[in-house]
mmCIF file of C-alpha atoms (C1' of nucleotides) in Angstrom:
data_model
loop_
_atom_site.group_PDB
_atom_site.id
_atom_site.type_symbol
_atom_site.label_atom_id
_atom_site.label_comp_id
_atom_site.label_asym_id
_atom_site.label_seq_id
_atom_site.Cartn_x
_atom_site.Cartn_y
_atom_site.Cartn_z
ATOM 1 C CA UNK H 72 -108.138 16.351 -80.607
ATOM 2 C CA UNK H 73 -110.160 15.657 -83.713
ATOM 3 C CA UNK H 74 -108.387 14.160 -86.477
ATOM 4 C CA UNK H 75 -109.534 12.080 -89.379
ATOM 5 C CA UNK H 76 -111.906 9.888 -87.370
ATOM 6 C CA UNK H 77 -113.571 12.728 -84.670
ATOM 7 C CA UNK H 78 -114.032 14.730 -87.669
ATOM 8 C CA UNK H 79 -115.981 11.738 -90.523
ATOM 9 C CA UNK H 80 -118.494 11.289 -87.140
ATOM 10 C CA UNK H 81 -118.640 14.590 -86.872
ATOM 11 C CA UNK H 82 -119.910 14.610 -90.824
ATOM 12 C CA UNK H 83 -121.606 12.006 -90.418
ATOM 13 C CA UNK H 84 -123.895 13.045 -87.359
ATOM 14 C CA UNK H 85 -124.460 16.567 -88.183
ATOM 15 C CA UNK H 86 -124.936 16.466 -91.383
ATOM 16 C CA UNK H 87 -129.046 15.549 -90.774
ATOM 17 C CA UNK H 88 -129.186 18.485 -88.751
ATOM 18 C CA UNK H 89 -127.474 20.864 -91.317
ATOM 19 C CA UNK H 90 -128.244 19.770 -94.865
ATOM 20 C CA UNK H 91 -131.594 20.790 -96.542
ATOM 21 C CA UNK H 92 -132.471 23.311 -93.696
ATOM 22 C CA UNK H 93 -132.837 26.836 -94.203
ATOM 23 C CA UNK H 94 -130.844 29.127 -92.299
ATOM 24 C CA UNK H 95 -132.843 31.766 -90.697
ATOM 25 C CA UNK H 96 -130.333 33.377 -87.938
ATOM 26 C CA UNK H 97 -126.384 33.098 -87.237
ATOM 27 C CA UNK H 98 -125.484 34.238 -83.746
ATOM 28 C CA UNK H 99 -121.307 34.421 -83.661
ATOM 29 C CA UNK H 100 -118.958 35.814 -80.628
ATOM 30 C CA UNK H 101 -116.815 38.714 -81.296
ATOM 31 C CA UNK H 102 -114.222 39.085 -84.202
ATOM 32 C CA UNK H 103 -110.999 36.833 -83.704
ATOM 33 C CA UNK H 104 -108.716 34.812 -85.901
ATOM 34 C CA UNK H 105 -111.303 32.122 -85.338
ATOM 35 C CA UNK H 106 -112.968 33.678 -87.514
ATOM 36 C CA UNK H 107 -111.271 33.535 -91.318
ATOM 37 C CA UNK H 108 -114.078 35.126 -92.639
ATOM 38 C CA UNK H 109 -115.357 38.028 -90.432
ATOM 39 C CA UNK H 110 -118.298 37.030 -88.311
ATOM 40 C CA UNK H 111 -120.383 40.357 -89.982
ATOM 41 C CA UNK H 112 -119.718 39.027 -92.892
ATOM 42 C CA UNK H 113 -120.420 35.712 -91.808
ATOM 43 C CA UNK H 114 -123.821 36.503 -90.488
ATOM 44 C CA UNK H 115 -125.126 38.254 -93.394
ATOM 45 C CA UNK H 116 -124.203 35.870 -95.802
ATOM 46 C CA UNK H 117 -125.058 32.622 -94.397
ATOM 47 C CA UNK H 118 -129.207 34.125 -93.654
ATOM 48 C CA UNK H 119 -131.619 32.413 -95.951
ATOM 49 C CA UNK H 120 -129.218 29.755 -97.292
ATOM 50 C CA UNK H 121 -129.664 25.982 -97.432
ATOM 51 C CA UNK H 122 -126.797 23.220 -97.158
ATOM 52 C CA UNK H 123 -126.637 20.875 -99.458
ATOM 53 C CA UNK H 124 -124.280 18.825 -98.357
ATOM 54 C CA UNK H 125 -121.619 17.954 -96.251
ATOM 55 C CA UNK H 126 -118.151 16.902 -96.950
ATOM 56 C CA UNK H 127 -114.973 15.919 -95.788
ATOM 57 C CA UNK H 128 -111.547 17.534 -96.434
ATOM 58 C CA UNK H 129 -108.634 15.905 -94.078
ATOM 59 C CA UNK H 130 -109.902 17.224 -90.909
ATOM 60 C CA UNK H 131 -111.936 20.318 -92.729
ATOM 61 C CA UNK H 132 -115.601 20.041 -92.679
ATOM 62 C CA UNK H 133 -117.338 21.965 -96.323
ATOM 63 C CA UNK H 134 -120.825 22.635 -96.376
ATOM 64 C CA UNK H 135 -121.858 23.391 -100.047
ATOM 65 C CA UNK H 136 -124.937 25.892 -99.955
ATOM 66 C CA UNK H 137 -127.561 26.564 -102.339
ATOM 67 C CA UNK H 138 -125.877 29.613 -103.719
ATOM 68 C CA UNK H 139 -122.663 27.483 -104.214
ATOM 69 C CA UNK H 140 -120.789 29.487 -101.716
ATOM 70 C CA UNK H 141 -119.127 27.148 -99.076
ATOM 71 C CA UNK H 142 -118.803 27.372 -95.482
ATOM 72 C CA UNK H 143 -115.534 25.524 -94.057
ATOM 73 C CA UNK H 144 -115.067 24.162 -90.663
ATOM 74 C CA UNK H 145 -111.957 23.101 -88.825
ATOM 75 C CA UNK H 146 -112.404 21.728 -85.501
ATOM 76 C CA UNK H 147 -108.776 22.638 -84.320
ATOM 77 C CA UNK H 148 -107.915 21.195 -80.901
ATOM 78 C CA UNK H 149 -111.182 21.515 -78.806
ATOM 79 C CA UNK H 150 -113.570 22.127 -81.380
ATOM 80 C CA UNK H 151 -117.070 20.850 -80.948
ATOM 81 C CA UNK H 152 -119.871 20.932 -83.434
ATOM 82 C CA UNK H 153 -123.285 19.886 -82.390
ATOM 83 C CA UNK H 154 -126.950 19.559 -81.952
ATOM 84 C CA UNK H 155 -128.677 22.462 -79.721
ATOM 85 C CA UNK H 156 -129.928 19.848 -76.896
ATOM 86 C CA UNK H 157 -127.080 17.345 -77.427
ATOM 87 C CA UNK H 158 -125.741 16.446 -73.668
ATOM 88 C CA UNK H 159 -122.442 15.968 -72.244
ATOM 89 C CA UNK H 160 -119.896 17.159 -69.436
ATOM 90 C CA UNK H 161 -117.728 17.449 -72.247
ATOM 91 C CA UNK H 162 -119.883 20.424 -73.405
ATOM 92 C CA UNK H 163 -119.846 22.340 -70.249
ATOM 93 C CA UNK H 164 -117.272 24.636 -69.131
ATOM 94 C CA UNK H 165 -114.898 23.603 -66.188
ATOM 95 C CA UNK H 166 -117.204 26.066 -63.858
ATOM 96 C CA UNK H 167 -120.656 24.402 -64.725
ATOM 97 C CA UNK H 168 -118.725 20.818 -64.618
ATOM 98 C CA UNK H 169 -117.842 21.831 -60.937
ATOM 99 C CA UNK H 170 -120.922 22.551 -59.857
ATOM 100 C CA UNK H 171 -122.741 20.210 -61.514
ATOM 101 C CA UNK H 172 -124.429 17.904 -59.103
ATOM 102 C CA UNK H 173 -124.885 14.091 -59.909
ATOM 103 C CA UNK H 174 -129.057 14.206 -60.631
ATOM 104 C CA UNK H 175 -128.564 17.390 -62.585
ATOM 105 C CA UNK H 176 -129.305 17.363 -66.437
ATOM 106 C CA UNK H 177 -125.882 17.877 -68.617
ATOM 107 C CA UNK H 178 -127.692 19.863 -71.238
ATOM 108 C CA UNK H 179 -125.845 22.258 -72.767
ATOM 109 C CA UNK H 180 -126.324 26.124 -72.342
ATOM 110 C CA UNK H 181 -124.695 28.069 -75.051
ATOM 111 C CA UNK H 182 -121.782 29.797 -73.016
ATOM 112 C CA UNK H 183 -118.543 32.362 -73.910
ATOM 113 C CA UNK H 184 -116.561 29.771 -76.010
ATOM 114 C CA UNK H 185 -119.732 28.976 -77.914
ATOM 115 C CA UNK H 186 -118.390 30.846 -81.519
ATOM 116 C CA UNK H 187 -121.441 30.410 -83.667
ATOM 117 C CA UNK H 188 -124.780 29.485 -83.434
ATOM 118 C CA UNK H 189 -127.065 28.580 -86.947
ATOM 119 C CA UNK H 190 -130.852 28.552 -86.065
ATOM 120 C CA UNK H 191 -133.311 27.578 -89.093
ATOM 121 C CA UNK H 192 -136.474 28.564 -89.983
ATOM 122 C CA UNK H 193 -137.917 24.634 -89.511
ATOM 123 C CA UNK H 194 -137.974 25.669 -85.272
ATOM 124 C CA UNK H 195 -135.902 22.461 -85.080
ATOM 125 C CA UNK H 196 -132.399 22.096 -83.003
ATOM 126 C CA UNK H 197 -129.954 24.769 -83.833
ATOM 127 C CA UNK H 198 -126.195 23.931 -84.671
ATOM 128 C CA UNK H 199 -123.747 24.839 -82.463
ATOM 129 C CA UNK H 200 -119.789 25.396 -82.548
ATOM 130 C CA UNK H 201 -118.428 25.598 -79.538
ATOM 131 C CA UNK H 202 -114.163 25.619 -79.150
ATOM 132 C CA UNK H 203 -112.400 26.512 -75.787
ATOM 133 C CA UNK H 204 -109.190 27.572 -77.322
ATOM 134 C CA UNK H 205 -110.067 28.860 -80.471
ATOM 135 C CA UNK H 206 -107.775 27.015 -82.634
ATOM 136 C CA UNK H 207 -110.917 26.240 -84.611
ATOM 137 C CA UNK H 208 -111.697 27.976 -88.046
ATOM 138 C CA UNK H 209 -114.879 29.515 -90.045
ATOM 139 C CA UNK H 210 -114.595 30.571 -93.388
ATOM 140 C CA UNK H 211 -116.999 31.233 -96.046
ATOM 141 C CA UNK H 212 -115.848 30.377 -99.352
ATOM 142 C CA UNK H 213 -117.963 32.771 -102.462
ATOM 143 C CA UNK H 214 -118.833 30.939 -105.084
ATOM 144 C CA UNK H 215 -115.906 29.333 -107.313
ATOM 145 C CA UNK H 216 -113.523 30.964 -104.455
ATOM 146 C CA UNK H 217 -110.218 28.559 -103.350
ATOM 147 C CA UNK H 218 -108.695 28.419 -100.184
ATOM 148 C CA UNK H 219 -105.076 27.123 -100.036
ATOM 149 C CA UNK H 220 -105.984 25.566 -96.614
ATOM 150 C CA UNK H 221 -108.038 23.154 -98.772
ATOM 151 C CA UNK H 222 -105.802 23.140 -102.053
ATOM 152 C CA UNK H 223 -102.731 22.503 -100.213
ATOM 153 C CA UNK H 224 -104.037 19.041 -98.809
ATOM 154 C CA UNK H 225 -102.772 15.821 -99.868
ATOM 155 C CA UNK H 226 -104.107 12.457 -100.156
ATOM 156 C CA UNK H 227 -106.606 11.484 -97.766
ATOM 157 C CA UNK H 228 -105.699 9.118 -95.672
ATOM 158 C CA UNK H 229 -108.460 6.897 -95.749
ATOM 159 C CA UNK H 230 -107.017 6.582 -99.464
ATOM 160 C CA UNK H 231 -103.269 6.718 -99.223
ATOM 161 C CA UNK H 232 -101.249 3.527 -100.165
ATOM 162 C CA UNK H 233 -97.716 2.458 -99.568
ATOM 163 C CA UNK H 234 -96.607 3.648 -102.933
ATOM 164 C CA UNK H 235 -97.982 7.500 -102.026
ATOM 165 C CA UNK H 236 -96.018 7.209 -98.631
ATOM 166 C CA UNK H 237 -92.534 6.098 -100.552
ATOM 167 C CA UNK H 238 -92.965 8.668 -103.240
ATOM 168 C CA UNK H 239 -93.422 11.108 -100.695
ATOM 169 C CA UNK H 240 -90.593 10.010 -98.581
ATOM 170 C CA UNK H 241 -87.917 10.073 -101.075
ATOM 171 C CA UNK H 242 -88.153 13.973 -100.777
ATOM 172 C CA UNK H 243 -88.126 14.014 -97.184
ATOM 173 C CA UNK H 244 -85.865 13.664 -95.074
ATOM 174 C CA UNK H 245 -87.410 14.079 -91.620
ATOM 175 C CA UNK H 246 -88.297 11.384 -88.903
ATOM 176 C CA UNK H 247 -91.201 9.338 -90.279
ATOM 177 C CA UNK H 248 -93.920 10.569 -87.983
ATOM 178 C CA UNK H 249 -92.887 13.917 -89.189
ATOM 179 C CA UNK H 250 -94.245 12.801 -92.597
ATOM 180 C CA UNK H 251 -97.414 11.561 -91.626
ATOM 181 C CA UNK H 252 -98.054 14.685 -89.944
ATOM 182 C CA UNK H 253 -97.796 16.660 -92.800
ATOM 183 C CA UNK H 254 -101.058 17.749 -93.894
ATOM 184 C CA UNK H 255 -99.795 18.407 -97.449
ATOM 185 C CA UNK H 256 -98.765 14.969 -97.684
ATOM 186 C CA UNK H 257 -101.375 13.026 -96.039
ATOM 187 C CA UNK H 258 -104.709 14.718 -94.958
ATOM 188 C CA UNK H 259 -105.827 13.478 -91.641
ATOM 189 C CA UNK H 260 -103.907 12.173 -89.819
ATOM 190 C CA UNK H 261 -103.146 13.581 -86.570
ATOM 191 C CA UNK H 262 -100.763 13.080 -83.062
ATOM 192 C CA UNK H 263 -102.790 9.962 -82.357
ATOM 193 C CA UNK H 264 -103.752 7.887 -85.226
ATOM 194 C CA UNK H 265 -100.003 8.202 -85.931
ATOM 195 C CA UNK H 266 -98.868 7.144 -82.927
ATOM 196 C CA UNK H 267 -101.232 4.332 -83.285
ATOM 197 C CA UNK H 268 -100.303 3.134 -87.162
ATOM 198 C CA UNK H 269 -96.759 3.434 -86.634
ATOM 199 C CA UNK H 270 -97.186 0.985 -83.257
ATOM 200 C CA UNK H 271 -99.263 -1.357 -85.891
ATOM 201 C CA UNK H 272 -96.620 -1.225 -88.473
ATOM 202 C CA UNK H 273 -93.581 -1.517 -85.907
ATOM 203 C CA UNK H 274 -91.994 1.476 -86.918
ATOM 204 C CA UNK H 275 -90.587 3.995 -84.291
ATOM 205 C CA UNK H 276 -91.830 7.406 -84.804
ATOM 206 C CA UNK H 277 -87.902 8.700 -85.231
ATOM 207 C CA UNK H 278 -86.839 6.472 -87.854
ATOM 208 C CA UNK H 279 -86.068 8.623 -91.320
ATOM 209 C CA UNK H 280 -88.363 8.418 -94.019
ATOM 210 C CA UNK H 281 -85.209 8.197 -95.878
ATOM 211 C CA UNK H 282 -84.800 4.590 -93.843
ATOM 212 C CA UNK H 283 -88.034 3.504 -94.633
ATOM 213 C CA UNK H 284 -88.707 0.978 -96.686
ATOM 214 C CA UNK H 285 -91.272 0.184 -99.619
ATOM 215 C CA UNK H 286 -92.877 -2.697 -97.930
ATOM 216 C CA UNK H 287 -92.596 -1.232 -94.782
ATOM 217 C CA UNK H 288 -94.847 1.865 -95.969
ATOM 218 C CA UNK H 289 -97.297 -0.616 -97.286
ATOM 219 C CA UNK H 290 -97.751 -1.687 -93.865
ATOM 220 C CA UNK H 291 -97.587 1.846 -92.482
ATOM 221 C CA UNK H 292 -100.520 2.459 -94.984
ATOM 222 C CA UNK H 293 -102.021 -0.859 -94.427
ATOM 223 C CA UNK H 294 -102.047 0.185 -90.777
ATOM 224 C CA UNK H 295 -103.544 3.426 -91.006
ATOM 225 C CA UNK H 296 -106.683 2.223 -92.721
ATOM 226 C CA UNK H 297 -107.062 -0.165 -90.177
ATOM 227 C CA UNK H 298 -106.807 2.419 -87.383
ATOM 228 C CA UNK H 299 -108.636 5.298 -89.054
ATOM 229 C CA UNK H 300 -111.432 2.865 -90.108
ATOM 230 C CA UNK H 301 -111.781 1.032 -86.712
ATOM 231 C CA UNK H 302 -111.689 4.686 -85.165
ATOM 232 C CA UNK H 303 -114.395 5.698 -87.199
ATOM 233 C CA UNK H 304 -116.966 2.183 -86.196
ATOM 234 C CA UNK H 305 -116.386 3.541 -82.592
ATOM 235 C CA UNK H 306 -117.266 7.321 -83.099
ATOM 236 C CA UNK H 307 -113.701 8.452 -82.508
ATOM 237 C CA UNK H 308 -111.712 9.278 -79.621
ATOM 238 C CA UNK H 309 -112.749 10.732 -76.700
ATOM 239 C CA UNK H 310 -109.582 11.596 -74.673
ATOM 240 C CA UNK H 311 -110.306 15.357 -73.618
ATOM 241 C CA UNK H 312 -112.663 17.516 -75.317
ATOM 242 C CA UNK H 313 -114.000 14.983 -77.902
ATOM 243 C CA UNK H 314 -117.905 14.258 -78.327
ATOM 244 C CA UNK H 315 -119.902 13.731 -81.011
ATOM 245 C CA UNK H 316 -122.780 15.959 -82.297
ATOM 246 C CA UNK H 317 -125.242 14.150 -80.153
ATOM 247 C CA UNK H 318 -123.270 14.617 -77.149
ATOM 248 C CA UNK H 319 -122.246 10.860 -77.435
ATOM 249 C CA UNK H 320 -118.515 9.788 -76.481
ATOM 250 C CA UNK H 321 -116.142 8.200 -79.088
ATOM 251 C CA UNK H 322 -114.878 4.256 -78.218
ATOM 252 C CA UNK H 323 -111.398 3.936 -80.060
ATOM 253 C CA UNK H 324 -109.456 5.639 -76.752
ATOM 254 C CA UNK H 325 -110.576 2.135 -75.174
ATOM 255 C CA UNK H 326 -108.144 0.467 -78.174
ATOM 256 C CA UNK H 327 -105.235 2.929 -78.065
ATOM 257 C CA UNK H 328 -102.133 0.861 -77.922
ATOM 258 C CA UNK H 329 -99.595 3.755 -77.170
ATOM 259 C CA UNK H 330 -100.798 7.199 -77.518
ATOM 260 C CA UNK H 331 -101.092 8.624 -73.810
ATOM 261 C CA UNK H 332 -99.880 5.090 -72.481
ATOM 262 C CA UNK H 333 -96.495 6.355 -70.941
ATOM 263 C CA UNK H 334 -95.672 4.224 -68.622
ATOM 264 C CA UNK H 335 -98.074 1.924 -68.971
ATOM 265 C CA UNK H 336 -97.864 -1.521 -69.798
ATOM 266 C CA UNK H 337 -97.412 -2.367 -73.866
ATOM 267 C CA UNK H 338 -100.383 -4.533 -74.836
ATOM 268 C CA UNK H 339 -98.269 -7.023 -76.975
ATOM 269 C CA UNK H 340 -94.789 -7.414 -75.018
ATOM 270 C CA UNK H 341 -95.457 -5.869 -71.809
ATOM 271 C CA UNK H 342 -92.437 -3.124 -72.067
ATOM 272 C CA UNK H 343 -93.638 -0.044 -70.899
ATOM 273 C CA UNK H 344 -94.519 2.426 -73.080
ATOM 274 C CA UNK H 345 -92.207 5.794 -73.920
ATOM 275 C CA UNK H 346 -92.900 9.292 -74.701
ATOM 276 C CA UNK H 347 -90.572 11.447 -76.424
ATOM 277 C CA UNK H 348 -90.837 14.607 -78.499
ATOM 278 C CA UNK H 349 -91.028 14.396 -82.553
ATOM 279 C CA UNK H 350 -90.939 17.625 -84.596
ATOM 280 C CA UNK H 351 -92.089 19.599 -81.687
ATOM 281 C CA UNK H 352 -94.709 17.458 -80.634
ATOM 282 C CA UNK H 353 -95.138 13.901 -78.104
ATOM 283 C CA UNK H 354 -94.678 11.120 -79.506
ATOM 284 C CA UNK H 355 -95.390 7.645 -77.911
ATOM 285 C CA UNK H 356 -94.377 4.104 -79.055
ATOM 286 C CA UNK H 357 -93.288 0.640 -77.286
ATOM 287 C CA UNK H 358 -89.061 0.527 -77.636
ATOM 288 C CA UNK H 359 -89.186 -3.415 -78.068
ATOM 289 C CA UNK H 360 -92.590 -3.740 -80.355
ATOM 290 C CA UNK H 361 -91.284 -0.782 -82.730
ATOM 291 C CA UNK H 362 -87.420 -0.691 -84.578
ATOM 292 C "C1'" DA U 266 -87.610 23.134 -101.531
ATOM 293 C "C1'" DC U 267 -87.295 21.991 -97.151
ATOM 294 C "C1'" DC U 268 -87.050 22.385 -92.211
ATOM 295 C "C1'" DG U 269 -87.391 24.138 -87.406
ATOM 296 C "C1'" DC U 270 -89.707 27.127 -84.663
ATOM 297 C "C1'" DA U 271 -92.856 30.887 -82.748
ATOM 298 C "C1'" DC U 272 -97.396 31.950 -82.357
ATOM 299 C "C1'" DC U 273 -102.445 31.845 -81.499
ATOM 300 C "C1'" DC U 274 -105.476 30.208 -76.690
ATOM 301 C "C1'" DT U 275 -107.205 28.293 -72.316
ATOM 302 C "C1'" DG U 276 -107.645 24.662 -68.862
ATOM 303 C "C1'" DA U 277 -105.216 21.227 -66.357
ATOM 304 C "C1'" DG U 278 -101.766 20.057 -63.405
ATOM 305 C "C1'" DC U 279 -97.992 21.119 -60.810
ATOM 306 C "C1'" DG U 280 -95.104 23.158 -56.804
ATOM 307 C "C1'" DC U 281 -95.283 26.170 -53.081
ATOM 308 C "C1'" DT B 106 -111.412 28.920 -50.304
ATOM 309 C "C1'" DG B 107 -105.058 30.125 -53.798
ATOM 310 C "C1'" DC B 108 -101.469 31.632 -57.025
ATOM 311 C "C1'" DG B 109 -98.200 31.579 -60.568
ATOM 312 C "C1'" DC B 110 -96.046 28.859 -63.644
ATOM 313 C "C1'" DT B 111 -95.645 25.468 -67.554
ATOM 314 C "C1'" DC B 112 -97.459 22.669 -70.935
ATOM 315 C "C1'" DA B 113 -100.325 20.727 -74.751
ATOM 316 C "C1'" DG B 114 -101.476 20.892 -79.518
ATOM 317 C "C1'" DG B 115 -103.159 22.024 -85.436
ATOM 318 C "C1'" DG B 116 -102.030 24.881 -88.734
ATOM 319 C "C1'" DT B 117 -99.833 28.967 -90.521
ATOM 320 C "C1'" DG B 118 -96.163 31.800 -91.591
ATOM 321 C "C1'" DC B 119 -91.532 33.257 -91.112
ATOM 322 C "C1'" DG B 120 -86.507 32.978 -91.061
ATOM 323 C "C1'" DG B 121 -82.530 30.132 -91.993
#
DNA sequence: ACCGCACCCTGAGCGC
DNA sequence: TGCGCTCAGGGTGCGG
């Protein structure tokens, strides 16, 4: 699932393939909530624009174009932006995977979950968005237009301290994992670089926020910079549907202390590792390493 | 203001 | 070579 991390290698890869290229054709599948903005729309707007650039929002992608409209991007669960020639099984659905025999190029052939395709007028690589289960958005922003998706963010987390967790905890009161969650609060983070901070700080994911203290959210913050960061050196996570936008695999699943460990042995102390549900949603921490 | 929960979707994994 | 079921998960919006 891209979070923080998936998403700033995401930026960072695409972003030669996107800004200062002229659009010259948007292909898009039919209309669906995917789509924020409808894909007519969509398609006869973005023709004959450039990016400019490419930003980062939390886990929203914002290309600024030339007429200062905006096109937004979020990933969702399975979402995959990329290259047109980037290769990976990750890219292929579970039918092509199947047959795919071991000599056989991975290249990817645009297929039924592929939502948009932007082609530009250089005859270079197109940009692709694929996303299986269409918890992905598009939406294109007119000039000077807001979106609460974006106003409603918080702090980023690659800039959140221990202060901005305690102020926000002091209104809370729901388990701290809850919190970190909580796009308003902190923009970013998602089910696994929490898991993975809170393991760093030694902080179960139940414990109230209204338990936490000051120093201990300046670890918690401390902890999520290291993870995020580290996450970011190694392209991400590739767990399930993960791959970068030249088809390459993240690293930081490799350095996952807890997060789809159940069972498994705890890297520190050896106890193995639990999975429960927070706020709806799995949760997975060592029971000796984390209090 | 805050919180829990249903919903959107599809593939994987399970039991039979 | 199957089939039907359940589950996962980000963000939004609703009801309490």
């Amino acid at each position: 699932m891209p979070e923080l991390p998936e998403v700033e290698t995401t930026r960072e890869r695409i972003r030669p393939a996107l800004v200062g290229r002229r659009i010259e054709s948007v292909c898009t599948t039919a209309a669906s909530y995917f789509f924020v903005t409808p894909p007519a729309r969509l398609r006869r707007r973005l023709v004959g624009r450039t990016a400019l650039d490419l930003t980062r929002s939390g886990k929203y992608l914002v290309a600024t174009l030339d007429d200062a409209s905006r096109l937004v991007l979020h990933l969702g669960m399975t979402g995959q932006l990329f290259a047109e020639g980037a290769a990976s099984v990750r890219l292929l659905s579970a039918a092509a995977r199947a047959s795919l025999r071991p000599d056989e190029p991975r290249t990817f052939a645009p297929d039924v979950h592929t939502h948009l395709r932007i082609a530009f007028d250089d005859g270079g690589p197109a940009v692709l968005f694929r996303d299986v289960r269409k918890f992905g958005k598009v939406l294109l922003l007119a000039p000077g237009e807001k979106t609460p998706r974006l106003d409603r963010l918080g702090i980023d987390a690659l800039h959140a301290t221990g202060a901005d967790l305690f102020a926000a905890a002091r209104r809370r009161r729901v388990p701290i994992k809850t919190l970190l969650l909580d796009q308003s609060v902190i923009a970013g983070v998602g089910n696994i670089y929490a898991d993975e901070a809170l393991f760093l700080a030694g902080l179960r994911p139940t414990r109230s926020v209204q338990r936490v203290t000051h120093r201990e959210c300046d670890d918690l913050a401390s902890a999520l910079q290291q993870v995020l960061r580290r996450s970011i050196e190694t392209g991400g996570s590739s767990i399930s549907d993960f791959v970068a936008p030249d088809g390459r695999d993240g690293r930081y699943q490799d350095e996952r202390h807890v997060y789809a460990r159940e069972g498994e042995p705890c890297r520190r102390c050896r106890s193995r590792i639990r999975r429960i549900v927070v706020g709806q949603r799995s949760a997975h921490y060592c029971p000796r390493c984390q209090t």
